[in-house]
Structures are given as C-alpha cells and as structure tokens.
Amino acid sequence: MSSRPLPRTPASPASPPASIALVALVALLTLIIGSVAAASFPRAPAEPFRVLVYSGGTHASQDSVRAGVDAVRKLGADHGFGVEATDDPDVFDDAVLARFHAVVFNNAAPASRKGKDLDEGGRAALQKYIRTGGGWVGLHDAAAGTGWDWYGGLVGATLDRGTPVQTGRVEVLDHAHPSTVTLPDLWERTEEWHNWRADPAGTVHTLAEIRVRDGVTGLDEGADHPWSWCQNYDGGRSWFTAGGHAPSAFQEDAFLAHLLGGIEWAAGAKPGDCTATGAGSFQRTPLATGGLTDPVAVAVAPDRRVFVAQRTGELEVVDQRTMKVSTALDLAYSPETAARSDGLTGLALDPDFAVNNWLYLLSSEPTGKRLALSRFTADGGTVDPASEKRLLVLPGRRSTDSGAPATSGSLGFDREGRLYVATGDVSPPLASGAPDDLRGAILRITPQDDGTYTVPQDNLFEPGTAGTRPEIYATGMRNPYSFTVDPVSGDLLAADAGADGAVGYFRITEAGQVGRPYCSGGTARGAAGCSPRVNGAPPDSGPGSGGASSGPVYTYDPESLHHSKFPEYFAGKWLTYDPAGRRFTTHSFQRGNQTFSDPRFGPVETGELQSVNVVFDDMEWSRPSAAVFGPDGALYVIDAGLGSGAGRDGGDEGAGVYRIDHVGEGRLPGAAVTTDRDNGPAPLTVAFTGAGSGLPQGVPVSYAWDFDGDGGTDSTEANPSYTYRTEGQFTARLTVTGPEGTTAMAGQEITVGNTRPRITVRQLPDGGLYRPGDTVPLTVDVKDDEDGTRPVDCSRILVRSQAGLPGTVHPLAGTPGGGRRCGGSLVMATGEVSRSGSHLVTVQYTDRGAPNAPELTGSASLTLRTAFQEAEQYTSTGGTHDGAVAGRRTGASGGRALTEIEDGDWIAFDPVSLRNIRSVTVGATPCGTGGTVEFRAGSPDGPLLGSLTVPGAEDGVAGSGTARGGTVSPTAALRSPGGSAVLYAVFTDPAWNSEQPDLFAVDWLRFDGPGAGRAGAR
C-alpha cells in the first residue's frame, strides 16, 4: 500500500510573444476578481500544522496500517491539520521533512523484514529533523528493535516480546497532558501487550502504565510497566503509545482522542509537560544543613519563611531571603527530657497566618507526663513564649519507660479551618483507642480566636455521650501519628505501620473506626503492593523495616508565577515517604466510579487507590521525616539525618532542610558554602569556598559573598577568605547567578567570640555489644576553651539513644581531666526497640556561650549492637564470588537468612568491640558442602580472632553443636583485637568449586560474655 506525497507539477512551456498582452489582461482581470472575492467571502483558514504518516518497514498487518492512515487522515480533516502518507523510505529527505511539524511512525520502524529500511541518508535526515525541533509519534510496533541506538532513545524503549491478544487495563497517570486528559482513570483495552527490554520509567515521562495486577498472560511483573509516554529528545519532541495493534483500535473514540493529543503535542500545537517523572527533572536545594537536632515537622509561611520543629524543643526559622537560620522559640527541655522520646512533635500554621501570625505546636511538658496543644504568636523571626494559649492537654509518655517507641504526632488544618490532631500511640498498651482516651486517635477541633476551641459536628461521638470524648474523629489505627488533609476534597489521608511492620494507607472521609487500609502486608485495597517493588518482589516488611509516612497532596495553581512550581501532573496526588527505605512515592486515586466489561474486573469507586509510583529516585536521603508544599509550589523536605549527632556543628549528621524545585530539563544554579571553621575567638579568619556551586558542564556563573550580613557584596571570588574582628554571630551568604539571571543562595552561620566545645566518650566502646536490660556505663570528657579550668556543668550533657534510657549524667570526682569528666549510664531497652542491629548513641554538650556570642553545641557519636545479631543485618558483604545474599527462608529467625555463600565470600559488621566477649555462636543450616567461618579484624585477611566449622549436608550434625530442625549452632572462642574494629566473618572451603552447591546458610550470630554492660534487673 502506498499513499505517497504527490510530485510537484512540471512547469508550463514558455508563452509565445503574440500572447503576452492577452496573458497580461487575463492576469489583471483575475487579480480584480480575486480581490472582490476576497473582500466578499471568508478566506479558508490556513492549516495550523501538517503531519507525515510513515508506514514503511512495518511489522503489523496491512489492515492495521491502513486503519492507522485512515484514522490520522480523518483526525486531520476533523481538526483542520494537514496529513500526507507514504510507505516510501525515500521521503526521509531534509527538504521533504521540512514541510512537516510531526512524523507519525504508523506501526513502522526504520528497519524491517520487508526491505523498506531507512538508509544512511534517511537516518541522518530523521536525526536532523528531530534535532531542529521536529516532532515524532510512534504507534505500537514503532518500538521494534532496529539496532540503532539513537532511534531506540527516540522511542524511549525497545520491544522485547509481545503477549497474546487479551483484555487488560491501563492506569492513566497524567490527567493534564493533551493525549490523556480525556481518558478514564482505568482504561479497559484488548491489546497485544508489550514487554520491554529495559524499563523506560524515569528515562521518559510515563503518561499511562499497564495494570500488571490484572493477570495479563505473558506480561512481566514489576512495579512499573509504562504503556504510553512522552519526552523531549535531542532537541525535538517524542510521543509513543503501545496501542494501535489491531485495526479496531482506530475505531475507538478514546484511542482516537489519545492519538490526537499525542500528534498535537508532538507537532507543537498544544502544550504539555513531559518532564514530571523523568530523572533529573527536580532539583534539591539545601536551605539549612547544620546545627539541626532531630527535626520532625515543617511548615512554610506565605512569605516563604520555613518553620522547623525539633523534637528537642526548638522551633527554627529559615529566612530564604537572607538564608539566616534562627531559633524562634526554645521550650527549654532539660537534657533528661530531650534524651527520651518526648518532645516537640507537631507544627501547623493558622490558615490566616499572614494576618494573625498564629502557629500551633504539639509538645510534651518538661516532665513528659502530659502532651499540650498550644497556640503561639510569631513576630518576625521570633515567637513570644508568653503568647501561649493552651487549647488541649492529654496524658503523654511515661518518662521512665525505656522500651517505648518514640512519641509522635502531627497537626493539620482542613479547608474549613478545623484542626486535626494526631497524638500517636503514646500510652501502654499499644493501640489504645479507647472512646474516652484522646491518645492513639486523630482528633478534630475548631480553634477560636480567644485560644479555646469548639467541637465540630459529625465527630465520632456526640457531645455529652457518657464515657466518650467528643474531640475524637477517627480511631482504630495502631499509631496514627502521620496524616495530611487533602486541600481539595477535605479527606484525611493517613499512613500507619502495623505491629508486624506492614504498612497501611487510609483515606478517611468521615468520622469512625478506621479498619480498611488500602493495603496491609501487601494485600490490595484498590491497588496491591502499596510499597514499591524491587525487581518484582515486595520489600521487606518485617519488624524494623520502617514504614511510610503521610506527606502532602499537591494543589496546582495555574496562576502562580513561580517558574519552579510542581507541574500539573502531580495535582491531587498524595505524596508519601519512607524514612527507613529513604524514598518518596506518589499515590493516585480514582476520580470517579467505573465498571468494566471483563468479569475479572470488579467495579471501582471514587477515592480508591489506583497506583503507587516512585518519585525523586535520583535523590539520596538519610531519613526523610517531614514534607510539605509551599506557597511557591515547591516541596519542602526535612531530612532528620542519621541521628548520630556527629556533625561538627553539634547537630545530627546529615540533617537538613531542603527545597525541591521542578526544573524540567533546565537547571537552577547550585549554591554551596564550605568553610575551614565556623567558630572561634576574635579576630577570626575564615576561608570560604563555593565548591559544589554553579551549573553543569562548566556554564559560567558569578559569585557574590556577603560575609557580615549587612546586605552588601564583600567579595566576588569563588573561594575567598574574610576576617571577623567583632564578636557575635553572623550569617555569611553566597549568591550564585547563572547566565539567564537565575539565582541560588546558601548561608553559613559564623560564631565569633565562642569556641565549640569538644567532647570525647571515654567509656562506652564504639561497636560495643550488650544484652537487653544491661546497664552500660558511660564516661564523657568535655573541653571548652571559654570555660577555662571551671568544672563542666554535667547537667548540660544530652545523651540520646533509642537503644536504651540514659540515666542522670553527673560529675566524676578524683579523675583525670580536672573536674571536666562526667559519668552516667544507659539502661538498655528490653522491648521491640532492642531488636538485632546497630543503634546510634549521641552525646552532646551545650556550653554557656560568651558575653557577645551565643551558646554552641559539641557532639560525638558511637554505635552499640545487641549481642544477638541477625546475619542479614550486616554492614557490607563481598568476596571472591560477590558476597552473600539475604533471602527469605522459612523457619529462619526474622524470616531471612544469608544464602549464596561460596568460598571466599564474607560479611562485615562495622564497628564492633569485642571487649568482654569470650565466644561467638553461629546459627547455620548445613544445606551445602560445609566449610569454615573465620572471624577477622580490619579486613577479610586481617588478624584471625577465632574460627568454627559448619558441616556439610551429608555430614550430619554430630559434634557441631545443637541441631534444631536441621540447623546447627557451633561455637568458637574469640579474642579481642583491642579497641573497636570492623569485624569480618569469612566463609571458606578451599576444596569448593563452582560446580558444587553453596557452603551453607547462616541465620544468626550470638556473642557471649559480659559485653559492654552489666546485667540489669530481670
């Protein structure tokens, strides 16, 4: 079949001289008549654009090809754009392609089995066409492999294999793009479904994906399976749909609308963002990365000031105009209170904050015995403690219970001005939820101007109902500390972790007992696999695996002038984040009720969870703890860091406040400030560097430094130095400007007149091993230049650890250090918190400041480990055969064990102290050839500390320890290398070869001896 562009009509032969006058007269009359006609009749509109439909090199049936051509021709006729069609590859010529705004590959590819291939010249013409801004549309078999890498990139993916034709459903994710704006949320189709050689998600912008849970035969399982997408590629525009296999597709109104939108976008006739889910489309800008300790909540004011609540009781404010970070309010918790799981946990700004400056905090009282919901008034960068209006008080944490989980909570307003309060599960036993107990529930109240509140109608219990509290709105979740309010629907969205670590997501539309999560433990409620899968398998959901937290729902404002606002794709999507898994996901919901013709598919209702997709996959996080959209449409994220307190500024290592901007395929200049020092006596000379600032590929930028905070420019060098001669605290600010005038700023606090204290943990070995309930002694040395020889105030030492409860730290008399040594202890937890693994301990000391300089905090951190260690919780693995693999194993402790163990493989725990450890016992399964476990210090071939033998499957278990259900538990004596070190367990069998099975499986390790502590009361 050929429908080639018509050739040009040949020119007429020259006219004889005798006819010139007649020709001129006819031409004059024609001009006059044409002018009259033009004045009397409307002129036909010019074509807005023209497309070329190419069907050469097709793998599809001729019926499908003809149906595709006819469909595009009809779309052109109905919508006023021009269409030409051909199957001749010679059309790929610079001059011919220049006539078209887009080229449609109608089930066609540059190479085929039929010999109609694009030659070298044709391929070069197509490349040039795209690179000069042309558009490309691909249907179904346009993704067939050609061996041409550039074309594979243009398509976005390469077909691996198709499935048999069958019915399935497509999840439409983008409801803003012209090709998907009119499509249903779940689109039932009968198709030949494609499997891809490589998942294109992240490389392209996915518009719609296959619903893999529909059981499509022959379809690869996976978290994402894109079906239609778009991208800006190599200077041009590329749009692809895997639909269009059968001729009947081109008779469907929905598919024709889908195709029309793709053609219009590719031709440049309609706008549409194709960067929303592509890697590199978002840029993370640090706003504050120093001095933060356990940040837990964030709110952004209308003027873009960022308020950050820290569990330790400080409310910090980041001014994005100056990059200054200041403490607006300090609840002045004692170290004893701050060390436990009490503290400041919730923050919300009043809906009329721009007018009344009111903000609400949920916090523990200093004793930790009660929680208080209070309103405060902000004044610029400060909050007056005397402005407190206490709305609500309820019982809080037992401050003497070391095994309790961390107190949590959150606050949020709905569009009616009602305030929701999630108190978390702060009382024993877990999941209180009693009708007369405000703990373990989500409350709903309406704050009043006088600092009181009223109870709105339609809460769970009517006011005056005996044995109930009318403030309760929803209950029934285990630990409902994390929620958000959908700003459009007003629905309450909450994330909750079950006792077994399984994650549940809840959409709460009315007061009641909540018991139907969207998913729990991988069971679907509208969508399965609520946690993104890795290599087709659900992530570990066992105890300690963490769980998702509720982030915001995005409201797109088309009138907003902020160029880096999130695109409309995210409108209505619920953003969640996993502090343990360190990832973000979006949840898309059904926008309407739907039914389907295939009996396998039951009806779906408005509000059901449609899909879950990973976002920001190219960003690394330590422990995201809060996220909120600002008035500028950017996302503000709190990263709580590692919780180690190891930062040189006294804050938690890795803790920071970040703004995430949508930059599409552009970039904002980066700004980063590094200094050789940030504190000390005057005069203080500081060397600054802007390393890490600027734009990629060496694009030139300019630097402007304001060292003293007076608003002027003190240097334009990239790496200047400055001497501070006046005592005080200053915010040094760097402004980086790109070639298009875009700017970025970064700040660094410099304290002049006070020196940060230095602390050393003398007794509490890094990597020390303990048993639940042990009492571990602690000794700390403090050095502070300004304090001189004065005894250190041990009450200013803060010890933080989820591994146990710190006792009072007191001075140690008669010890080296001249009265500058303090001692205390940690009573290790006995509950869930004491599970196997490593636990960070932070020790911080805040000095008294100086007459003209503020207080400074110094910190140190170390790791403690339980004496019983699950083998799969190693720090690293490696070896001759790439190391061991942690896999699920029935009957194993924790449900997992180490497998794929071959000669020369190893696992490492970093760090470990073997002080007071006499031996180690290994729980193993003799399922292979057997071998030796060698324990070595520092490296896989470091000093040998001890070894043991695990028998092979045919050797039995005699003499190898106690056999239980086919397992063995041999023991080896251990010697200490002295001090802390990386401990390697090396698996060996010199006689092993690749034709043999693995050596054995390892389940756990138990270290025997007093360890780091002494036995507590049991």
Short mmCIF file of C-alpha atoms in Angstrom, two decimals, residues 668-673 690 692-695 699-705 733-739 741-746:
data_model
loop_
_atom_site.label_atom_id
_atom_site.label_comp_id
_atom_site.label_asym_id
_atom_site.label_seq_id
_atom_site.Cartn_x
_atom_site.Cartn_y
_atom_site.Cartn_z
CA LEU A 668 18.96 26.32 38.58
CA PRO A 669 22.47 27.25 39.62
CA GLY A 670 23.58 25.48 42.76
CA ALA A 671 24.94 27.27 45.80
CA ALA A 672 27.03 25.61 48.48
CA VAL A 673 29.24 27.09 51.19
CA GLY A 690 31.92 27.84 46.83
CA GLY A 692 29.84 22.49 44.51
CA SER A 693 28.16 25.68 43.34
CA GLY A 694 27.40 26.66 39.76
CA LEU A 695 25.94 24.83 36.77
CA VAL A 699 28.50 27.01 32.40
CA PRO A 700 29.84 30.32 33.75
CA VAL A 701 28.24 31.81 36.87
CA SER A 702 29.02 34.78 39.09
CA TYR A 703 29.57 34.78 42.86
CA ALA A 704 28.55 37.41 45.39
CA TRP A 705 29.50 36.97 49.06
CA ARG A 733 25.61 34.38 52.43
CA LEU A 734 26.63 33.30 48.95
CA THR A 735 24.54 34.25 45.92
CA VAL A 736 25.27 32.42 42.68
CA THR A 737 23.84 33.88 39.45
CA GLY A 738 23.52 31.97 36.19
CA PRO A 739 23.70 33.34 32.64
CA GLY A 741 19.67 35.64 35.65
CA THR A 742 18.51 32.68 37.76
CA THR A 743 20.00 32.69 41.23
CA ALA A 744 20.63 30.40 44.18
CA MET A 745 21.69 31.22 47.71
CA ALA A 746 23.38 29.38 50.56
#
